[in-house]
Amino acid sequence: MTFNQERFDKLIQKLEVFANKQPHLYKLHVAFLATLGYAYIFLFLAVTLTLLVGIIFGIVNAQSISNLSLTGLLFLLTLAFVLVRSLWVSFPPPTGLPLQPKDVPNLYSLINEISSKLKAPRFHHILLTNDFNAAVVQIPRLGLLGWQQNYLIVGLPLMLALPPEQFRAVLAHELGHLSGNHSRFSAWIYRQRQTWYRIVTGLRQSGHEILSLVFQLFLIWYIPFFNAYSFVLARMNEYEADRCAVDLTGEQNTAKALINTKMKARFLERYFWSSIYKQLETEIEPPKMTYMAMQQALSQRLNQEIISSYLIEALTEKTNNTDTHPCLTDRLKALGYVPDVQQEVTIFSGMEISAGQEFLGDELEKLIEYCSQDWREKIATSWREEYADVQKQIAKLKDLNHKSQKQQLTQEEAIKQVLLTLEFEGEDYVIPLLKEIVHRDAYLASANYLLGKILLKKQDATGIKYIEMAIEQDSNIIIGGCQMICYFLKNQGKNNEAKSYEERAENHSKLILKAQQERSNLKRNDKFDPHNISEIEVSKLRQQLSHYPQIITAYLVQKNLQYFPEKPLYVLAVKRGFSFWEGSRIYETDNSKIVQSLLKENELPDNVFIFILNSNLSMEKKLKVIPNSMIYQKKR
């Protein structure tokens, strides 16, 4: 049994209530599921070995070997070998530059201190990467049997971005996942989640058909359920890890670290790296000392208005069920910390000393040079390719600018001019171009949206009317547009007005979820209308269906929808034939293959739902009466 997002969300909601009301019983359920995975494998192994011993015992007593006995013996030996090997699925270790105690003694001293206080296991490897991140990775040497090899991954950008005490809080959080002080059970389940995902990946890549046969049906059921039941515990583990950080570094440092990492990550992504890639306009080779430039950028005072908008944006985000990490607001609330935007931005006024300087010491300069060179080598080829493309785009912009001085550009050309101008010259030069486009066509959603976005970014309230106009024309941008206006109004201190847009975005999200649920399946009481697809398109689809010898009849209709009926959902129902000799398992597998093939290999209408009619004859009767619904019938 698999889970769609709707079922997963509903189960998570129930489990969160369950975990809060009866935490011990909830953990018992999670422990049962975790143990069940081991039990399944060992049960199969025990049965296999029992049968193997039985056959060997029979051969010894009979003092002869029949073909059947030999076949059974070889099959069970192979199966036992594959099962045992599955317990030792190997996983590639994480990559990075190994750091040695003699080179960075301060960092090792910090890690040993935190590990000791949290009673966390020791690390076999500490790796430095050029990512803005820190993580604990456990690689089981014996697959499901464990014997973990522990890796601590620290990103140089993170160490350049945080002061020492905040970096200490981040490490305490990461080591808190393996802590023995707070919850060994949560840490064990945390490791099991990681191990099972790696096990599944390893099994998929093993290439053993017998192994797939033995595990596939169980894993199809087990992994979604284990993921759902352990999801809440994994999220609780994030809060638990934050409390570990508080115990070691205090509430203030932990809260500041959470805020600082969010803000600096946005700064690097939206400002620093964009400035680096801006050099594609003039430089055919990537810059040499990128991480030295990063160190300088992160150590300086950051623009307070930009950081303030980043923080408001981050605080507006909501926790969702696509990630076990709670949102920033929920994590701060759990710490009992109430952020004040005006006060928080003061932590970005510059650092006296970074964690990189404190804990990497004299090696910092060498490591900056190493990361710069490593990044440069990895990106060199793609940089040159992108440089060539950028030069073509610059030439195209010059042509459009020259043409616009002589005549009015077409709408398509004007939009292209805007996008290229935005990329190469900046937002200030785009505003008059967008206003001209909107003047020519006031209902063009994309131009209104971009103009509104730029004006709001410049703290110009007139951007709201352009966003509103865009929303009227395209419901797909309601959520993004409302969130953008909400960020702006909150930044202006207009929280009551902001709340109305926040509620509007949330209400539309609920409608989208209901629409997705409505379109995800067919029910007996569903109503259908004739499709409105042209005869040319239907003829093309009919020709494509004729290439499938299994399909004997096909119907095409449109589902009557309650939510967003202006966006049609087409239903393609096919009836297939099968021979007397085909078993039900083959039949069901083939059904799935037909549906996947139709989706991938044919030019079907947008938003199409495909299903096999054979098991639902009442549905066929319902479709037959709809005018022009039968679009294909195989010639006898």
XYZ file of C-alpha atoms in Angstrom:
636
model
C 0.000 0.000 0.000
C 1.485 3.323 -1.080
C 0.804 6.809 0.249
C -0.086 9.897 -1.716
C 0.517 13.290 -0.125
C -3.106 13.568 0.993
C -3.020 10.283 2.930
C 0.403 11.098 4.307
C -0.712 14.525 5.589
C -3.807 13.086 7.257
C -1.811 10.339 8.938
C 0.809 12.832 10.155
C -1.925 14.974 11.729
C -3.333 11.967 13.573
C 0.103 10.802 14.692
C 1.048 14.247 16.015
C -2.051 14.181 18.253
C -1.292 10.573 19.194
C 2.345 11.366 20.029
C 1.367 14.322 22.232
C -1.389 12.478 24.115
C 0.234 9.052 24.478
C 3.962 9.415 23.755
C 4.923 6.015 25.197
C 2.323 4.125 23.178
C 3.251 6.081 20.068
C 6.926 5.186 20.475
C 5.924 1.565 20.986
C 4.209 1.638 17.578
C 7.280 3.159 15.954
C 9.536 0.607 17.644
C 7.298 -2.216 16.399
C 7.573 -0.978 12.811
C 11.330 -0.516 13.117
C 11.721 -4.063 14.482
C 9.372 -5.472 11.838
C 11.862 -4.593 9.106
C 14.533 -6.703 10.787
C 12.059 -9.475 11.551
C 11.001 -9.779 7.897
C 14.538 -10.224 6.632
C 15.613 -12.600 9.400
C 12.401 -14.624 9.036
C 13.072 -15.150 5.355
C 16.666 -16.010 6.120
C 15.628 -18.490 8.831
C 13.061 -20.183 6.540
C 15.596 -20.360 3.737
C 18.281 -21.886 5.952
C 15.765 -24.349 7.450
C 14.733 -25.538 3.984
C 18.357 -25.691 2.966
C 19.280 -27.869 5.940
C 16.227 -30.030 5.252
C 17.244 -30.673 1.650
C 20.840 -31.430 2.651
C 19.584 -33.801 5.373
C 17.313 -35.521 2.813
C 20.160 -35.920 0.335
C 22.415 -37.432 2.999
C 19.716 -39.924 4.102
C 18.816 -40.873 0.530
C 22.507 -41.201 -0.364
C 21.658 -39.857 -3.819
C 20.969 -36.512 -5.493
C 17.941 -36.085 -7.741
C 17.610 -33.279 -10.267
C 14.813 -31.749 -8.174
C 16.931 -31.838 -5.012
C 19.890 -30.325 -6.821
C 17.719 -27.557 -8.305
C 16.192 -26.790 -4.901
C 19.614 -26.833 -3.243
C 21.100 -24.390 -5.764
C 18.059 -22.086 -5.564
C 18.103 -21.941 -1.754
C 21.880 -21.457 -1.646
C 21.504 -18.539 -4.051
C 18.605 -17.082 -2.073
C 20.479 -17.428 1.243
C 23.534 -15.765 -0.279
C 21.455 -12.878 -1.623
C 19.631 -12.437 1.708
C 22.859 -12.387 3.687
C 24.377 -9.941 1.234
C 21.352 -7.676 1.627
C 22.270 -7.260 5.277
C 25.647 -5.924 4.186
C 24.465 -3.438 1.585
C 27.400 -1.098 1.065
C 26.927 2.648 0.892
C 29.305 5.170 -0.639
C 30.920 7.338 2.035
C 30.344 11.093 1.908
C 32.938 13.145 0.080
C 34.981 16.020 1.405
C 38.472 17.002 2.540
C 39.492 14.942 5.608
C 40.579 17.138 8.518
C 43.275 15.803 10.836
C 43.621 16.605 14.580
C 47.164 17.872 14.142
C 46.033 20.415 11.528
C 42.888 21.734 13.257
C 43.290 20.933 16.976
C 40.784 23.589 18.076
C 38.028 22.069 15.952
C 38.721 18.563 17.250
C 38.805 19.859 20.794
C 35.382 21.501 20.304
C 33.867 18.349 18.772
C 35.273 16.112 21.515
C 33.940 18.458 24.198
C 30.416 18.484 22.706
C 30.457 14.714 22.080
C 31.484 14.076 25.657
C 28.806 16.319 27.165
C 26.066 14.880 24.956
C 27.346 11.306 25.265
C 27.381 11.091 21.471
C 29.505 8.457 19.687
C 32.935 9.477 18.482
C 33.520 10.453 14.865
C 35.739 8.370 12.659
C 36.015 11.079 10.001
C 35.584 14.838 9.923
C 35.189 16.197 6.394
C 35.305 19.774 5.146
C 33.096 20.694 2.167
C 32.377 23.880 0.245
C 28.643 23.730 1.078
C 26.740 25.946 3.490
C 25.894 23.075 5.781
C 26.791 20.859 8.708
C 25.587 17.275 9.016
C 26.120 13.960 10.747
C 26.188 10.914 8.464
C 26.307 7.331 9.682
C 27.365 4.627 7.225
C 26.496 1.113 8.507
C 29.401 -1.251 7.822
C 27.065 -4.251 8.156
C 23.941 -2.865 6.532
C 20.916 -3.480 8.738
C 23.147 -5.018 11.381
C 24.693 -1.626 11.963
C 28.249 -1.085 13.265
C 28.090 2.537 12.234
C 30.961 4.538 10.840
C 30.372 8.145 11.838
C 31.116 11.141 9.631
C 30.831 14.767 10.648
C 30.550 17.092 7.669
C 31.265 20.779 8.175
C 30.931 23.340 5.400
C 33.550 26.050 5.136
C 30.923 28.702 4.168
C 29.027 27.951 7.378
C 32.188 28.407 9.435
C 32.882 31.697 7.654
C 29.302 32.887 8.260
C 28.897 32.205 11.985
C 30.709 33.482 15.075
C 32.257 30.748 17.270
C 29.428 30.362 19.821
C 26.741 30.120 17.132
C 28.759 27.515 15.222
C 29.101 25.637 18.504
C 25.305 25.657 18.784
C 24.981 24.256 15.241
C 27.413 21.428 16.040
C 25.566 20.720 19.280
C 22.344 20.387 17.298
C 23.896 17.968 14.804
C 25.530 15.855 17.499
C 22.268 16.033 19.434
C 20.769 13.679 16.836
C 23.097 10.990 18.178
C 22.969 12.105 21.789
C 22.624 9.622 24.616
C 21.555 12.354 27.025
C 18.084 13.034 25.685
C 16.569 10.163 23.750
C 18.489 7.093 22.667
C 15.291 5.746 21.132
C 14.748 8.837 18.949
C 18.377 8.723 17.869
C 18.011 5.015 17.011
C 14.910 5.669 14.879
C 16.720 8.630 13.284
C 19.496 6.253 12.234
C 16.983 3.627 11.096
C 15.294 6.115 8.758
C 18.625 6.888 7.150
C 19.651 3.223 7.015
C 16.409 2.027 5.419
C 16.524 4.686 2.727
C 20.067 3.607 1.932
C 19.026 -0.068 2.031
C 16.244 0.608 -0.484
C 18.646 2.485 -2.751
C 21.158 -0.348 -2.512
C 18.528 -2.988 -3.294
C 17.314 -1.071 -6.328
C 20.844 -0.879 -7.655
C 21.741 -4.517 -6.856
C 20.344 -5.962 -10.089
C 19.246 -9.229 -8.378
C 15.841 -10.340 -9.679
C 15.396 -12.858 -6.857
C 16.193 -10.184 -4.291
C 13.648 -7.848 -5.864
C 11.017 -10.607 -5.828
C 11.614 -11.324 -2.123
C 11.660 -7.709 -0.961
C 9.584 -5.699 -3.407
C 6.080 -6.363 -2.069
C 7.179 -5.967 1.542
C 9.113 -2.749 0.931
C 6.286 -1.230 -1.126
C 4.110 -1.538 1.989
C 6.730 -1.124 4.715
C 8.721 1.941 3.667
C 5.744 4.352 3.308
C 4.292 3.226 6.657
C 7.635 3.371 8.458
C 8.285 6.781 6.935
C 4.859 8.067 8.029
C 5.070 6.688 11.581
C 8.651 7.803 12.151
C 8.133 11.214 10.513
C 6.636 12.775 13.635
C 9.394 11.288 15.769
C 12.004 12.633 13.342
C 10.493 16.096 13.676
C 10.447 15.739 17.457
C 14.096 14.768 17.166
C 14.813 18.142 15.529
C 13.349 19.922 18.555
C 15.287 17.544 20.815
C 18.507 18.394 19.001
C 17.761 22.114 19.435
C 17.382 21.533 23.171
C 20.802 19.863 23.167
C 22.188 23.041 21.651
C 20.450 25.123 24.342
C 21.903 22.942 27.107
C 25.428 23.510 25.796
C 25.335 27.054 24.439
C 22.241 28.728 25.896
C 18.951 29.897 24.427
C 20.327 33.119 22.931
C 23.169 31.494 20.996
C 20.927 28.703 19.719
C 18.218 31.110 18.571
C 20.750 33.487 16.994
C 22.370 30.549 15.202
C 19.013 29.457 13.750
C 18.291 32.985 12.537
C 21.804 33.652 11.312
C 22.056 30.459 9.241
C 18.720 31.218 7.548
C 19.752 34.775 6.713
C 23.304 34.028 5.593
C 22.093 31.157 3.392
C 19.736 33.573 1.627
C 22.473 36.194 1.378
C 24.873 33.764 -0.276
C 22.271 32.366 -2.639
C 20.643 35.625 -3.707
C 23.490 38.115 -3.489
C 26.971 36.615 -3.273
C 26.674 33.808 -5.837
C 24.691 36.018 -8.207
C 27.566 38.531 -8.089
C 30.046 35.746 -8.834
C 28.054 34.494 -11.811
C 27.633 38.079 -12.991
C 31.280 37.792 -14.058
C 30.156 35.451 -16.843
C 29.451 38.608 -18.834
C 33.148 39.460 -19.058
C 35.285 36.530 -17.859
C 35.760 33.328 -19.875
C 37.301 31.545 -16.849
C 35.788 31.284 -13.329
C 37.371 33.477 -10.623
C 40.290 32.012 -8.676
C 39.677 33.041 -5.062
C 35.899 32.801 -4.727
C 35.930 31.645 -1.112
C 38.291 34.438 -0.109
C 35.718 36.858 -1.528
C 33.043 34.970 0.394
C 34.967 35.374 3.650
C 35.207 39.127 3.100
C 31.506 39.445 2.172
C 30.342 37.492 5.212
C 32.540 39.356 7.678
C 31.248 42.794 6.653
C 28.104 44.619 7.691
C 25.195 43.378 5.589
C 22.497 45.631 4.163
C 19.966 46.007 6.975
C 16.907 46.454 4.732
C 17.696 43.340 2.702
C 18.395 41.250 5.805
C 15.204 42.561 7.417
C 13.168 41.427 4.396
C 14.926 38.021 4.465
C 14.022 37.600 8.137
C 10.371 38.571 7.660
C 10.195 36.124 4.773
C 11.715 33.325 6.870
C 9.430 34.035 9.840
C 6.383 33.906 7.555
C 7.164 30.391 6.310
C 5.024 27.547 7.647
C 6.015 24.016 8.673
C 4.935 21.459 6.081
C 5.085 17.699 5.707
C 7.640 17.607 2.906
C 10.470 18.045 5.406
C 10.998 16.843 8.968
C 12.629 20.182 9.830
C 10.137 22.606 11.418
C 10.005 26.177 10.162
C 12.079 28.887 11.847
C 9.117 30.374 13.744
C 8.149 27.014 15.263
C 11.736 26.252 16.294
C 12.164 29.643 17.955
C 8.804 29.267 19.675
C 9.857 25.868 21.053
C 12.930 27.569 22.549
C 10.745 30.233 24.149
C 12.467 32.892 22.047
C 10.438 35.769 20.600
C 12.299 37.442 17.706
C 12.215 41.173 17.134
C 13.044 42.029 13.520
C 14.659 45.388 14.285
C 16.865 43.928 17.003
C 17.749 40.740 15.136
C 19.248 42.536 12.136
C 21.917 44.004 14.424
C 23.652 40.589 14.520
C 24.558 41.187 10.861
C 26.575 44.303 11.604
C 29.831 42.369 11.132
C 31.816 39.742 13.034
C 34.915 40.307 15.107
C 35.987 36.707 14.497
C 34.389 33.855 12.589
C 34.174 30.191 13.568
C 36.550 29.487 10.706
C 39.197 31.750 12.221
C 38.621 30.368 15.726
C 38.551 26.639 14.994
C 40.598 26.265 11.796
C 43.374 28.606 12.927
C 46.433 28.783 10.715
C 44.942 26.248 8.293
C 42.089 28.583 7.319
C 43.961 30.298 4.494
C 45.008 26.955 2.976
C 41.477 25.573 3.265
C 39.996 28.676 1.629
C 42.459 28.238 -1.212
C 41.620 24.513 -1.455
C 37.839 25.124 -1.635
C 38.316 27.910 -4.178
C 40.433 25.694 -6.403
C 38.116 22.709 -5.978
C 35.072 24.792 -6.927
C 36.947 26.321 -9.880
C 37.977 22.933 -11.278
C 34.477 21.458 -10.947
C 32.780 24.377 -12.642
C 35.362 25.281 -15.300
C 33.751 23.425 -18.239
C 30.174 24.518 -17.525
C 31.415 28.081 -16.894
C 32.971 28.284 -20.398
C 29.794 26.890 -21.966
C 27.665 29.369 -20.045
C 30.023 32.219 -21.013
C 29.465 31.464 -24.703
C 25.700 31.431 -24.179
C 25.792 34.704 -22.218
C 27.653 36.421 -25.040
C 24.906 35.351 -27.459
C 22.262 36.717 -25.078
C 24.107 40.042 -24.734
C 24.245 40.321 -28.514
C 20.506 39.545 -28.690
C 19.765 42.313 -26.157
C 21.768 44.816 -28.209
C 19.767 43.865 -31.303
C 16.449 44.287 -29.476
C 17.487 47.640 -27.991
C 18.559 48.855 -31.434
C 15.308 47.625 -33.027
C 13.138 49.234 -30.307
C 14.599 52.651 -31.183
C 13.260 52.321 -34.725
C 9.962 50.496 -34.254
C 7.628 49.001 -31.679
C 8.615 45.508 -30.621
C 6.150 42.657 -30.681
C 4.891 41.490 -27.296
C 7.150 38.430 -27.446
C 10.173 40.584 -28.336
C 9.338 43.103 -25.600
C 9.149 40.347 -22.966
C 12.481 38.964 -24.172
C 13.999 42.442 -23.939
C 12.732 42.791 -20.367
C 14.167 39.440 -19.265
C 17.566 40.095 -20.837
C 17.675 43.645 -19.458
C 16.846 42.320 -15.991
C 19.642 39.768 -16.235
C 22.378 42.034 -17.576
C 21.490 45.594 -16.560
C 19.368 45.320 -13.417
C 15.923 46.105 -12.079
C 16.080 49.891 -12.428
C 16.346 49.617 -16.219
C 13.468 47.125 -16.387
C 10.780 49.233 -14.694
C 10.123 51.650 -17.636
C 10.109 48.736 -20.086
C 7.551 46.841 -18.006
C 5.350 49.911 -17.572
C 5.294 50.326 -21.334
C 4.268 46.678 -21.809
C 1.524 46.972 -19.175
C 0.315 50.195 -20.807
C -0.061 48.292 -24.106
C -1.715 45.262 -22.457
C -2.985 45.883 -18.925
C -4.058 42.244 -18.540
C -0.710 40.587 -19.234
C -0.178 38.627 -15.996
C 3.552 37.954 -16.325
C 4.447 41.631 -16.890
C 2.205 42.832 -14.062
C 3.632 40.262 -11.690
C 7.267 41.066 -12.447
C 6.663 44.818 -12.257
C 4.831 44.451 -8.938
C 7.574 42.215 -7.553
C 10.321 44.724 -8.428
C 8.394 47.705 -7.041
C 7.635 45.932 -3.748
C 11.292 44.986 -3.459
C 12.065 48.705 -3.740
C 9.498 49.377 -0.958
C 7.099 50.996 -3.450
C 3.503 50.219 -2.415
C 2.197 50.743 -5.965
C 3.551 47.264 -6.662
C 0.511 45.829 -4.853
C -1.917 46.905 -7.605
C 0.223 45.205 -10.271
C 0.392 41.978 -8.262
C -3.386 42.124 -7.768
C -3.902 42.578 -11.513
C -1.656 39.580 -12.212
C -3.550 37.452 -9.694
C -6.863 38.310 -11.375
C -5.542 36.959 -14.669
C -3.709 33.858 -13.393
C -4.856 31.906 -10.327
C -1.566 29.953 -10.355
C 0.211 32.959 -8.844
C -2.287 33.717 -6.069
C -0.165 32.081 -3.355
C 3.157 33.587 -4.477
C 1.602 37.002 -5.052
C -0.194 37.102 -1.692
C 2.948 35.980 0.136
C 4.972 38.685 -1.598
C 2.471 41.401 -0.592
C 2.363 39.922 2.921
C 6.174 40.190 3.266
C 6.034 43.796 2.072
C 3.242 44.837 4.440
C 4.890 43.167 7.425
C 8.103 44.992 6.590
C 6.050 48.203 6.628
C 4.634 47.297 10.043
C 1.114 46.823 8.620
C 0.493 43.451 10.234
C -3.320 43.563 10.085
C -3.319 44.159 6.324
C -0.626 41.511 5.917
C -2.743 38.973 7.784
C -5.563 39.218 5.235
C -3.153 38.302 2.422
C -1.672 35.527 4.523
C -5.150 34.079 5.080
C -5.947 34.450 1.390
C -2.854 32.428 0.457
C -3.700 29.757 3.043
C -7.299 29.489 1.838
C -6.150 29.121 -1.760
C -3.674 26.431 -0.673
C -6.583 24.518 0.859
C -8.550 24.837 -2.376
C -5.578 23.545 -4.351
C -5.302 20.553 -2.020
C -9.011 19.800 -2.465
C -8.627 20.140 -6.225
C -5.692 17.726 -6.196
C -7.731 15.244 -4.173
C -10.662 15.634 -6.578
C -8.372 14.923 -9.542
C -6.397 12.065 -7.990
C -9.055 9.361 -8.353
C -12.408 8.439 -9.835
C -15.493 7.602 -7.757
C -18.795 5.912 -8.558
C -20.810 9.109 -8.157
C -18.506 11.183 -10.396
C -20.166 12.917 -13.332
C -18.618 13.263 -16.775
C -19.089 15.584 -19.729
C -18.128 15.236 -23.398
C -14.529 16.140 -24.104
C -13.940 19.422 -25.940
C -10.849 18.308 -27.836
C -10.684 18.956 -31.571
C -11.205 16.136 -34.045
C -7.651 16.612 -35.313
C -6.234 15.938 -31.841
C -8.594 13.007 -31.281
C -7.534 11.468 -34.609
C -3.903 11.783 -33.578
C -4.646 10.118 -30.218
C -6.623 7.377 -31.975
C -3.628 6.667 -34.199
C -1.337 6.463 -31.172
C -3.691 4.048 -29.393
C -3.665 1.739 -32.412
C -0.011 0.995 -31.699
C -1.024 -0.898 -28.540
C -2.225 -4.404 -29.477
C -3.565 -4.957 -25.916
C -6.037 -2.034 -26.147
C -9.368 -2.918 -27.730
C -11.499 0.093 -26.724
C -10.825 3.618 -25.454
C -13.093 6.358 -24.111
C -12.246 10.020 -23.658
C -14.380 12.278 -21.456
C -14.054 15.257 -19.151
C -14.650 14.978 -15.422
C -17.196 17.349 -13.932
C -15.179 19.292 -11.338
C -16.146 21.328 -8.307
C -12.762 23.040 -7.836
C -11.193 25.064 -10.663
C -13.523 23.714 -13.361
C -11.884 26.074 -15.851
C -8.871 23.732 -15.741
C -10.272 20.534 -17.278
C -9.366 17.012 -16.219
C -9.621 14.580 -19.117
C -10.258 10.920 -18.421
C -8.864 8.336 -20.829
C -10.398 4.955 -20.021
C -8.999 2.000 -21.961
C -10.244 -1.559 -22.133
C -7.641 -4.209 -22.855
C -7.735 -7.752 -23.982
C -5.653 -10.573 -22.560
C -5.154 -14.195 -23.412
C -6.422 -17.153 -21.429
C -2.857 -18.028 -20.501
C -2.074 -14.718 -18.794
C -2.077 -14.986 -14.992
C -3.572 -12.264 -12.793
C -0.141 -11.096 -11.581
C 1.107 -10.647 -15.138
C -2.184 -8.996 -16.036
C -1.972 -6.424 -13.229
C 1.693 -5.716 -13.961
C 0.899 -5.250 -17.639
C -1.919 -2.832 -16.784
C 0.535 -0.632 -14.944
C 2.973 -0.779 -17.845
C 0.254 0.236 -20.318
C -0.709 3.279 -18.231
C 2.911 4.361 -17.800
C 3.600 3.875 -21.482
C 0.558 5.929 -22.491
C 1.655 8.759 -20.211
C 5.279 8.797 -21.382
C 5.133 7.975 -25.074
C 2.074 9.807 -26.361
C 0.924 13.362 -26.920
C -1.984 13.326 -24.507
C -4.035 16.340 -23.403
C -2.786 18.197 -20.337
C -4.199 16.974 -17.031
C -5.237 13.505 -18.120
C -6.257 10.642 -15.835
C -5.734 7.160 -17.317
C -7.174 3.942 -16.004
C -7.954 0.396 -17.180
C -11.659 -0.364 -17.541
C -11.606 -4.166 -17.308
C -12.143 -4.294 -13.533
C -14.872 -1.626 -13.587
C -17.608 -2.580 -16.060
C -20.162 -0.240 -14.441
C -17.883 2.677 -15.316
C -17.842 1.583 -18.957
C -21.651 1.660 -19.064
C -21.523 5.174 -17.633
C -19.028 6.367 -20.248
C -20.811 4.806 -23.198
C -23.826 7.093 -22.880
C -21.730 10.280 -23.068
C -21.751 11.711 -26.626
C -18.581 11.066 -28.667
C -16.891 9.376 -25.690
C -15.686 6.278 -27.601
C -12.658 7.445 -29.568
C -11.099 4.104 -30.441
C -12.182 0.522 -31.090
C -9.818 -2.128 -32.348
C -10.765 -3.676 -35.658
C -11.622 -7.346 -35.370
